[in-house]
Short mmCIF file of C-alpha atoms in Angstrom, two decimals:
data_model
loop_
_atom_site.label_atom_id
_atom_site.label_comp_id
_atom_site.label_asym_id
_atom_site.label_seq_id
_atom_site.Cartn_x
_atom_site.Cartn_y
_atom_site.Cartn_z
CA MET A 1 -1.19 -19.28 -12.15
CA SER A 2 -2.25 -20.75 -8.85
CA ASN A 3 -5.72 -21.71 -10.11
CA PHE A 4 -4.51 -25.28 -10.57
CA PHE A 5 -3.13 -25.23 -7.02
CA ASN A 6 -6.60 -24.35 -5.78
CA LYS A 7 -8.12 -27.19 -7.82
CA TYR A 8 -5.45 -29.58 -6.60
CA GLU A 9 -5.87 -28.69 -2.94
CA ASN A 10 -9.68 -28.82 -3.18
CA GLY A 11 -9.66 -32.32 -4.63
CA GLN A 12 -10.55 -31.12 -8.15
CA ILE A 13 -7.49 -32.59 -9.83
CA SER A 14 -9.68 -34.01 -12.61
CA GLN A 15 -10.38 -30.43 -13.73
CA CYS A 16 -6.68 -29.67 -14.17
CA SER A 17 -4.98 -29.91 -17.54
CA GLU A 18 -2.05 -32.29 -18.02
CA LYS A 19 0.35 -29.35 -17.90
CA GLU A 20 -1.24 -28.14 -14.65
CA LYS A 21 -0.94 -31.62 -13.12
CA LEU A 22 2.72 -31.76 -14.09
CA ASN A 23 3.38 -28.33 -12.57
CA VAL A 24 1.62 -29.30 -9.35
CA ALA A 25 3.55 -32.56 -9.08
CA ARG A 26 6.88 -30.88 -9.76
CA SER A 27 6.27 -28.03 -7.33
CA SER A 28 4.95 -30.21 -4.52
CA LYS A 29 7.79 -32.73 -4.78
CA LEU A 30 10.73 -30.56 -5.73
CA PHE A 31 9.68 -27.40 -3.91
CA PRO A 32 7.71 -28.16 -0.72
CA LYS A 33 6.20 -25.01 0.75
CA ALA A 34 5.87 -23.53 4.24
CA ALA A 35 2.58 -21.66 4.44
CA THR A 36 2.93 -18.11 5.78
CA GLY A 37 -0.66 -17.90 7.01
CA ILE A 38 -0.88 -14.40 5.52
CA GLU A 39 -4.11 -13.91 3.61
CA GLY A 40 -3.45 -13.76 -0.13
CA LEU A 41 0.33 -14.22 0.06
CA ASP A 42 0.26 -18.02 0.05
CA GLU A 43 -1.90 -17.93 -3.08
CA ILE A 44 0.66 -15.75 -4.85
CA LEU A 45 3.50 -18.03 -3.72
CA GLY A 46 1.73 -21.19 -4.85
CA GLY A 47 1.37 -22.48 -1.29
CA GLY A 48 3.97 -20.58 0.73
CA LEU A 49 7.69 -19.92 1.03
CA PRO A 50 10.23 -22.54 -0.09
CA GLN A 51 10.37 -24.92 2.87
CA GLY A 52 13.76 -25.36 4.54
CA ARG A 53 15.23 -22.56 2.46
CA THR A 54 15.89 -18.84 2.81
CA THR A 55 13.73 -15.90 1.77
CA LEU A 56 14.98 -12.33 1.50
CA LEU A 57 12.32 -9.71 2.28
CA TYR A 58 13.41 -6.19 1.45
CA GLY A 59 11.69 -2.84 1.13
CA THR A 60 11.62 0.82 1.99
CA THR A 61 11.18 2.17 5.49
CA GLY A 62 7.59 1.76 6.66
CA SER A 63 6.68 -0.75 3.96
CA GLY A 64 5.82 -3.48 6.49
CA LYS A 65 8.87 -5.77 6.48
CA THR A 66 9.00 -6.47 10.21
CA LEU A 67 5.26 -7.00 10.53
CA LEU A 68 5.17 -9.44 7.59
CA ALA A 69 8.13 -11.36 8.99
CA MET A 70 6.48 -11.50 12.42
CA GLU A 71 3.23 -12.83 10.93
CA PHE A 72 5.19 -15.57 9.18
CA LEU A 73 6.74 -16.49 12.53
CA VAL A 74 3.62 -16.17 14.70
CA TRP A 75 1.25 -18.01 12.34
CA GLY A 76 3.84 -20.75 12.01
CA ALA A 77 3.90 -21.19 15.78
CA THR A 78 0.15 -20.86 16.37
CA LEU A 79 -1.47 -22.32 13.24
CA PHE A 80 1.02 -24.82 11.86
CA GLY A 81 2.77 -26.11 14.97
CA GLU A 82 6.16 -24.81 13.87
CA PRO A 83 8.06 -23.02 16.66
CA GLY A 84 10.28 -20.16 15.60
CA VAL A 85 13.37 -18.14 16.46
CA LEU A 86 13.53 -14.39 16.03
CA MET A 87 16.82 -12.50 15.97
CA VAL A 88 16.75 -8.71 16.11
CA PRO A 89 19.22 -5.93 16.90
CA LYS A 90 19.42 -5.22 20.62
CA GLU A 91 18.10 -1.68 20.19
CA ALA A 92 14.92 -2.98 18.52
CA GLY A 93 13.94 -5.14 21.46
CA ASP A 94 11.96 -2.50 23.32
CA GLU A 95 9.69 -1.82 20.34
CA LEU A 96 9.27 -5.42 19.27
CA ALA A 97 6.44 -6.47 21.59
CA GLN A 98 4.59 -3.25 20.84
CA LYS A 99 4.81 -3.78 17.07
CA VAL A 100 3.54 -7.34 17.36
CA ALA A 101 0.76 -6.24 19.72
CA SER A 102 -0.48 -3.89 16.99
CA LEU A 103 -1.41 -7.03 15.03
CA GLY A 104 -3.17 -8.57 18.01
CA PHE A 105 -0.34 -10.96 18.93
CA ASP A 106 0.92 -11.49 22.48
CA LEU A 107 4.64 -12.02 21.93
CA PRO A 108 5.53 -12.41 25.65
CA ALA A 109 2.95 -15.21 25.93
CA LEU A 110 4.35 -16.98 22.88
CA VAL A 111 7.85 -16.71 24.34
CA ALA A 112 6.64 -18.04 27.69
CA ASP A 113 5.02 -21.02 25.93
CA LYS A 114 8.33 -21.68 24.10
CA LYS A 115 6.65 -21.25 20.73
CA ILE A 116 8.96 -18.37 19.84
CA LEU A 117 12.45 -17.65 21.14
CA VAL A 118 13.87 -14.13 20.78
CA GLU A 119 17.62 -13.60 20.41
CA PHE A 120 19.32 -10.21 20.30
CA MET A 121 22.20 -9.18 18.05
CA ASP A 122 24.47 -7.02 20.21
CA LYS A 123 28.14 -6.00 20.45
CA THR A 124 29.23 -9.55 21.22
CA CYS A 125 28.17 -10.50 17.69
CA GLU A 126 30.60 -8.05 16.04
CA ASP A 127 33.92 -9.00 14.50
CA ASP A 128 37.16 -7.03 14.63
CA ALA A 129 36.27 -5.06 11.51
CA GLY A 130 33.07 -3.71 13.01
CA GLY A 131 30.74 -6.00 11.08
CA CYS A 132 28.93 -9.07 12.33
CA ASP A 133 30.68 -12.29 13.26
CA THR A 134 28.79 -14.85 11.23
CA GLY A 135 30.20 -17.72 13.23
CA ILE A 136 28.81 -16.31 16.49
CA ILE A 137 25.46 -15.51 14.86
CA SER A 138 25.23 -19.00 13.40
CA ALA A 139 26.16 -20.71 16.67
CA CYS A 140 23.63 -18.60 18.57
CA LEU A 141 20.86 -19.41 16.10
CA GLU A 142 21.62 -23.12 16.03
CA LYS A 143 21.49 -23.29 19.81
CA ALA A 144 18.17 -21.44 19.85
CA ILE A 145 16.75 -23.70 17.12
CA ASP A 146 17.60 -26.80 19.13
CA LEU A 147 16.23 -25.29 22.34
CA VAL A 148 12.65 -24.83 21.04
CA GLY A 149 12.71 -27.27 18.12
CA ALA A 150 12.29 -24.37 15.72
CA ARG A 151 11.17 -24.87 12.15
CA ARG A 152 11.17 -21.17 11.25
CA VAL A 153 13.76 -18.42 11.71
CA VAL A 154 13.49 -14.66 11.17
CA LEU A 155 16.49 -12.31 11.12
CA ASP A 156 15.39 -8.71 11.29
CA THR A 157 17.52 -7.08 9.86
CA MET A 158 20.29 -7.98 7.35
CA GLU A 159 22.20 -4.67 7.38
CA PRO A 160 24.81 -5.80 9.95
CA PHE A 161 25.99 -8.47 7.50
CA PHE A 162 27.05 -5.86 4.96
CA CYS A 163 27.14 -2.35 6.30
CA ASN A 164 29.96 -1.42 8.67
CA PRO A 165 32.38 1.50 8.87
CA VAL A 166 35.44 -0.49 7.77
CA ASN A 167 33.90 -2.30 4.81
CA PRO A 168 30.68 -0.53 3.75
CA HIS A 169 30.23 -2.81 0.75
CA GLY A 170 30.43 -5.95 2.88
CA SER A 171 30.82 -9.50 1.69
CA PRO A 172 28.09 -11.86 0.51
CA ASP A 173 30.22 -14.77 1.73
CA LYS A 174 29.09 -14.08 5.29
CA LEU A 175 25.45 -14.38 4.38
CA GLN A 176 26.08 -17.41 2.17
CA TYR A 177 27.78 -19.16 5.08
CA LEU A 178 24.81 -18.42 7.32
CA TYR A 179 22.34 -19.59 4.68
CA ARG A 180 24.22 -22.87 4.38
CA ARG A 181 24.25 -23.49 8.13
CA LEU A 182 20.54 -22.72 8.47
CA GLY A 183 19.79 -24.93 5.47
CA GLU A 184 21.58 -27.79 7.19
CA LYS A 185 19.23 -27.33 10.16
CA GLY A 186 16.24 -27.64 7.81
CA VAL A 187 14.57 -24.43 8.96
CA THR A 188 12.61 -22.04 6.76
CA THR A 189 14.31 -18.67 7.14
CA MET A 190 13.27 -15.11 6.38
CA ILE A 191 15.75 -12.24 6.49
CA THR A 192 14.61 -8.63 6.17
CA ALA A 193 16.61 -5.79 4.68
CA ARG A 194 16.03 -2.09 4.23
CA CYS A 195 16.63 -0.43 0.90
CA SER A 196 16.84 3.33 0.43
CA GLU A 197 18.76 5.96 -1.45
CA ALA A 198 21.19 6.10 1.47
CA MET A 199 22.04 2.41 1.11
CA PRO A 200 21.75 1.53 -2.59
CA GLY A 201 22.35 -2.11 -3.35
CA CYS A 202 22.68 -3.15 0.29
CA TYR A 203 19.98 -5.76 -0.20
CA GLY A 204 21.23 -6.72 -3.64
CA ARG A 205 24.23 -8.61 -2.26
CA GLY A 206 21.92 -11.14 -0.68
CA GLU A 207 19.37 -11.16 -3.47
CA TYR A 208 21.17 -13.51 -5.84
CA ILE A 209 21.98 -16.11 -3.17
CA SER A 210 18.49 -16.18 -1.61
CA ASP A 211 16.08 -18.92 -2.63
CA CYS A 212 13.10 -16.56 -2.58
CA VAL A 213 13.03 -12.77 -2.88
CA ILE A 214 10.06 -10.58 -1.96
CA CYS A 215 10.01 -6.83 -2.43
CA LEU A 216 7.76 -4.43 -0.49
CA ASP A 217 7.16 -0.82 -1.38
CA CYS A 218 5.11 2.09 -0.08
CA ARG A 219 4.29 4.74 -2.67
CA ALA A 220 2.38 8.00 -2.44
CA GLY A 221 0.04 9.28 -5.13
CA ASN A 222 -2.99 11.57 -5.20
CA LYS A 223 -2.20 12.54 -1.59
CA VAL A 224 -2.55 8.93 -0.35
CA SER A 225 -0.03 6.11 0.10
CA THR A 226 -0.41 2.48 -0.90
CA ARG A 227 1.73 -0.54 -0.05
CA TYR A 228 2.69 -3.06 -2.73
CA LEU A 229 4.23 -6.55 -2.70
CA ARG A 230 6.07 -8.34 -5.50
CA VAL A 231 7.73 -11.77 -5.58
CA LEU A 232 10.94 -11.47 -7.59
CA GLY A 233 11.87 -15.14 -7.33
CA ALA A 234 10.84 -18.28 -5.49
CA GLY A 235 13.72 -20.69 -5.96
CA GLY A 236 12.39 -22.04 -9.25
CA SER A 237 8.95 -22.92 -7.89
CA VAL A 238 5.62 -21.63 -9.12
CA HIS A 239 4.78 -18.05 -8.15
CA ASP A 240 3.26 -14.90 -9.57
CA ALA A 241 5.57 -11.96 -10.25
CA TYR A 242 2.94 -9.23 -10.51
CA GLU A 243 2.74 -6.30 -8.11
CA TYR A 244 -0.05 -6.64 -5.57
CA PRO A 245 -1.54 -4.07 -3.18
CA PHE A 246 -1.75 -5.00 0.49
CA ILE A 247 -2.93 -3.44 3.72
CA ILE A 248 -1.88 -3.65 7.36
CA ASP A 249 -4.57 -3.23 9.98
CA GLY A 250 -5.26 -4.42 13.51
CA GLN A 251 -5.71 -7.99 12.25
CA GLY A 252 -2.50 -8.20 10.28
CA ILE A 253 -1.64 -8.19 6.60
CA VAL A 254 -3.92 -9.00 3.70
CA VAL A 255 -2.62 -9.19 0.14
CA ILE A 256 -4.98 -8.96 -2.82
CA PRO A 257 -4.02 -11.60 -5.44
CA THR A 258 -5.84 -9.71 -8.20
CA THR A 259 -4.45 -11.76 -11.11
CA LEU A 260 -5.31 -15.17 -9.65
CA LEU A 261 -9.08 -15.07 -10.12
CA ASP A 262 -10.47 -18.03 -12.02
CA PRO A 263 -12.48 -16.88 -15.09
CA GLY A 264 -13.85 -20.40 -15.38
CA HIS A 265 -16.01 -20.30 -12.25
CA ALA A 266 -19.56 -21.65 -12.35
CA ILE A 267 -22.23 -19.37 -13.86
CA PRO A 268 -25.47 -19.59 -11.84
CA THR A 269 -28.86 -19.54 -13.57
CA GLU A 270 -30.75 -18.76 -10.36
CA ARG A 271 -32.56 -15.44 -10.09
CA VAL A 272 -32.72 -13.23 -7.00
CA SER A 273 -35.46 -10.69 -6.42
CA SER A 274 -34.71 -7.00 -6.71
CA GLY A 275 -37.19 -6.37 -3.90
CA ILE A 276 -39.36 -4.39 -6.30
CA ALA A 277 -42.16 -6.56 -7.74
CA ARG A 278 -42.72 -4.61 -10.98
CA LEU A 279 -38.99 -4.48 -11.65
CA ASP A 280 -38.79 -8.27 -11.26
CA THR A 281 -41.61 -8.52 -13.83
CA MET A 282 -39.72 -6.28 -16.23
CA LEU A 283 -36.70 -8.55 -15.87
CA LYS A 284 -38.88 -11.47 -17.10
CA GLY A 285 -37.34 -13.96 -14.75
CA GLY A 286 -38.14 -12.90 -11.25
CA GLY A 287 -35.13 -10.64 -10.69
CA PHE A 288 -31.39 -10.46 -11.31
CA TYR A 289 -29.12 -13.40 -12.03
CA ARG A 290 -27.22 -14.44 -8.93
CA ALA A 291 -23.46 -13.70 -8.98
CA SER A 292 -23.93 -10.96 -11.57
CA THR A 293 -22.68 -7.38 -11.51
CA LEU A 294 -25.42 -4.74 -11.48
CA LEU A 295 -25.28 -0.99 -11.99
CA VAL A 296 -28.01 1.45 -10.95
CA SER A 297 -27.26 4.82 -12.48
CA GLY A 298 -29.12 8.12 -12.47
CA GLY A 299 -29.13 11.76 -11.49
CA ALA A 300 -29.27 13.10 -7.96
CA GLY A 301 -32.57 12.28 -6.23
CA THR A 302 -33.68 9.61 -8.71
CA GLY A 303 -33.74 6.85 -6.09
CA LYS A 304 -30.52 4.93 -6.68
CA THR A 305 -29.90 4.24 -2.98
CA THR A 306 -33.59 3.37 -2.50
CA VAL A 307 -33.38 0.71 -5.21
CA ALA A 308 -30.22 -0.66 -3.59
CA ILE A 309 -31.91 -0.81 -0.17
CA HIS A 310 -34.94 -2.63 -1.61
CA PHE A 311 -32.55 -5.18 -3.06
CA ALA A 312 -30.76 -5.50 0.29
CA GLU A 313 -33.97 -5.93 2.29
CA ALA A 314 -35.27 -8.60 -0.09
CA ALA A 315 -32.05 -10.54 0.47
CA CYS A 316 -32.35 -10.18 4.25
CA ARG A 317 -35.91 -11.50 4.10
CA ARG A 318 -34.52 -14.59 2.37
CA GLY A 319 -32.06 -14.97 5.25
CA GLU A 320 -29.06 -13.88 3.14
CA ARG A 321 -26.28 -11.62 4.39
CA VAL A 322 -25.79 -8.23 2.78
CA LEU A 323 -22.62 -6.15 2.99
CA PHE A 324 -23.33 -2.48 2.23
CA PHE A 325 -20.35 -0.19 1.53
CA ALA A 326 -21.59 3.32 2.33
CA LEU A 327 -19.25 5.44 0.23
CA ASP A 328 -21.32 8.61 -0.03
CA GLU A 329 -23.57 8.87 3.02
CA SER A 330 -23.08 7.60 6.56
CA PRO A 331 -24.92 4.40 7.61
CA GLY A 332 -26.94 6.36 10.16
CA GLN A 333 -28.07 8.78 7.48
CA ILE A 334 -29.12 5.96 5.16
CA ILE A 335 -31.07 4.21 7.91
CA ARG A 336 -32.80 7.47 8.87
CA ASN A 337 -33.71 8.34 5.27
CA MET A 338 -35.23 4.91 4.66
CA HIS A 339 -37.69 5.51 7.49
CA SER A 340 -39.47 7.92 5.13
CA ILE A 341 -40.54 5.01 2.92
CA GLY A 342 -41.39 2.71 5.80
CA MET A 343 -38.21 0.59 5.80
CA GLU A 344 -36.81 -0.29 9.23
CA LEU A 345 -33.26 -1.44 8.55
CA GLU A 346 -32.22 -1.54 12.20
CA SER A 347 -33.84 -4.97 12.68
CA TRP A 348 -31.74 -6.53 9.91
CA VAL A 349 -28.60 -4.96 11.33
CA LYS A 350 -29.39 -6.37 14.79
CA LYS A 351 -30.03 -9.83 13.32
CA GLY A 352 -26.60 -9.75 11.69
CA LEU A 353 -27.95 -10.01 8.15
CA LEU A 354 -27.17 -6.44 7.09
CA ARG A 355 -23.80 -4.84 7.75
CA PHE A 356 -22.92 -1.27 6.81
CA VAL A 357 -19.26 -0.40 6.21
CA PRO A 358 -18.57 3.32 5.97
CA ALA A 359 -15.66 4.22 3.71
CA ARG A 360 -14.43 7.54 2.45
CA PRO A 361 -12.63 7.55 -0.92
CA TYR A 362 -10.32 10.38 0.08
CA MET A 363 -8.91 8.37 3.01
CA TYR A 364 -6.67 6.19 0.83
CA GLY A 365 -6.10 5.01 -2.73
CA PRO A 366 -8.18 2.60 -4.86
CA GLU A 367 -5.86 -0.35 -4.22
CA LYS A 368 -6.21 0.00 -0.46
CA HIS A 369 -9.98 0.29 -0.79
CA LEU A 370 -9.93 -2.95 -2.75
CA ALA A 371 -7.87 -4.65 -0.05
CA ALA A 372 -10.19 -3.38 2.69
CA MET A 373 -13.28 -4.55 0.80
CA TYR A 374 -11.64 -7.92 0.23
CA ARG A 375 -11.09 -8.32 3.98
CA HIS A 376 -14.65 -7.29 4.89
CA VAL A 377 -16.07 -9.77 2.39
CA GLY A 378 -13.87 -12.55 3.76
CA LYS A 379 -14.98 -11.87 7.33
CA PHE A 380 -18.72 -11.38 6.74
CA GLN A 381 -19.22 -13.95 3.94
CA PRO A 382 -22.15 -12.12 2.30
CA GLU A 383 -24.38 -13.29 -0.53
CA ILE A 384 -24.98 -9.70 -1.66
CA VAL A 385 -22.55 -6.76 -1.80
CA ILE A 386 -23.67 -3.19 -2.45
CA ALA A 387 -21.36 -0.22 -3.11
CA ASP A 388 -23.14 3.14 -2.93
CA SER A 389 -21.94 5.21 -4.74
CA ILE A 390 -18.89 4.39 -6.85
CA ASN A 391 -18.71 7.73 -8.64
CA VAL A 392 -17.22 9.29 -5.50
CA PHE A 393 -13.98 7.43 -6.29
CA VAL A 394 -13.50 9.05 -9.66
CA ASN A 395 -11.37 12.09 -10.31
CA THR A 396 -9.23 13.26 -13.19
CA ASP A 397 -6.06 11.68 -11.79
CA ASN A 398 -7.03 8.12 -10.92
CA GLY A 399 -9.70 7.05 -13.39
CA TYR A 400 -7.69 4.04 -14.58
CA GLU A 401 -6.91 2.87 -11.03
CA VAL A 402 -10.57 3.14 -10.02
CA GLY A 403 -11.73 1.20 -13.08
CA SER A 404 -9.16 -1.50 -12.37
CA MET A 405 -10.20 -1.68 -8.71
CA LEU A 406 -13.89 -2.07 -9.55
CA ALA A 407 -13.16 -4.70 -12.21
CA HIS A 408 -11.05 -6.72 -9.76
CA LEU A 409 -13.72 -6.41 -7.07
CA ALA A 410 -16.47 -7.54 -9.45
CA ASP A 411 -14.41 -10.50 -10.70
CA TYR A 412 -13.54 -11.57 -7.17
CA LEU A 413 -17.15 -11.41 -5.97
CA LYS A 414 -18.53 -13.24 -8.98
CA SER A 415 -15.95 -15.99 -8.53
CA LYS A 416 -17.33 -16.40 -4.98
CA GLY A 417 -20.94 -16.56 -6.20
CA ILE A 418 -21.70 -13.13 -4.71
CA THR A 419 -24.05 -10.69 -6.40
CA ILE A 420 -22.82 -7.10 -6.46
CA LEU A 421 -24.79 -3.92 -7.04
CA PHE A 422 -23.06 -0.62 -7.79
CA THR A 423 -24.80 2.72 -7.78
CA SER A 424 -23.41 5.68 -9.69
CA LEU A 425 -24.40 9.29 -10.20
#
């Protein structure tokens, strides 16, 4: 659905249909967005979170709520010039800097530069019933907002607004009051909440009064776990409601917007050499079409990897970058084996034209492999991608997931003008 957003933002408004133009105009005027800076998420949200409004982010333990909220806050302060305020329970303060550091962010430095202000929710914020005193929380936040000129606010977590010994079901009026006060300050707010079997519906009381609702989940299958993200609502603005896989690594979060690929991308007519002269002759055009998907299949020892390496070396000789996903053998083993046919791959690796990425299928599920590949492609910006060998993904339990992953990967690469070669036993 965000294809027309991409056209609009890239100055290709003439390529949009009248309905797309109307949707863009309505969303940009009625629902201005605050970009999160999180790779893939802004595409799903049609530009970002509803600006000046409140987003509820809920999920299971370990699903990545705090880290996503922190990225929203940190990227706002560092990329978009929007200082932020973070409010957390007092007991979470000791772990906070460590969690943010795992994403490569220096929270103490951001605090020292007055780009982020951290406030703690402690006993002074409680009311007589044992819950939170919304008036105190609101006054504390408003003071902090004014102090740093904040445009973004994160409350991690929402449980104190509902869960207390006296009234375990809580009252949504408290949260609604807070939402209204923050809305009057014009800040874009994100509140996190934990959902579990022990606290059913705890997040649901804030769900229907939030302008945007995002759900995170972490599910295990085939002995691996995968994180998923779904936007349940975005305050009436354009968004995609599908479930998307995402990963968290040392560089932060990356979401794979697998349904947003544009099937109308340009189809190149240029040919690229396979690196094997007689094969190029057989193809009657000097090689493969650029931005096509290729499959080299055969039995063990038939030379599948050798064909892939010839293709890679030919690209390197043209000065093109090649990203080689080594799924079956280690990069060192591939480089050593190619010496037997006189191919010295080390020189291309040193020149930065050939990059090997080792990946083991049993380490995590197909969706996470897709997310990892997506990130590597974004960082290296290759013209050629090789995956050797894709059959190692397949087993009796996840054939559909693997097929879906490979189809998404092929579509994504072709939309970027990248040629991809798979090998399969």
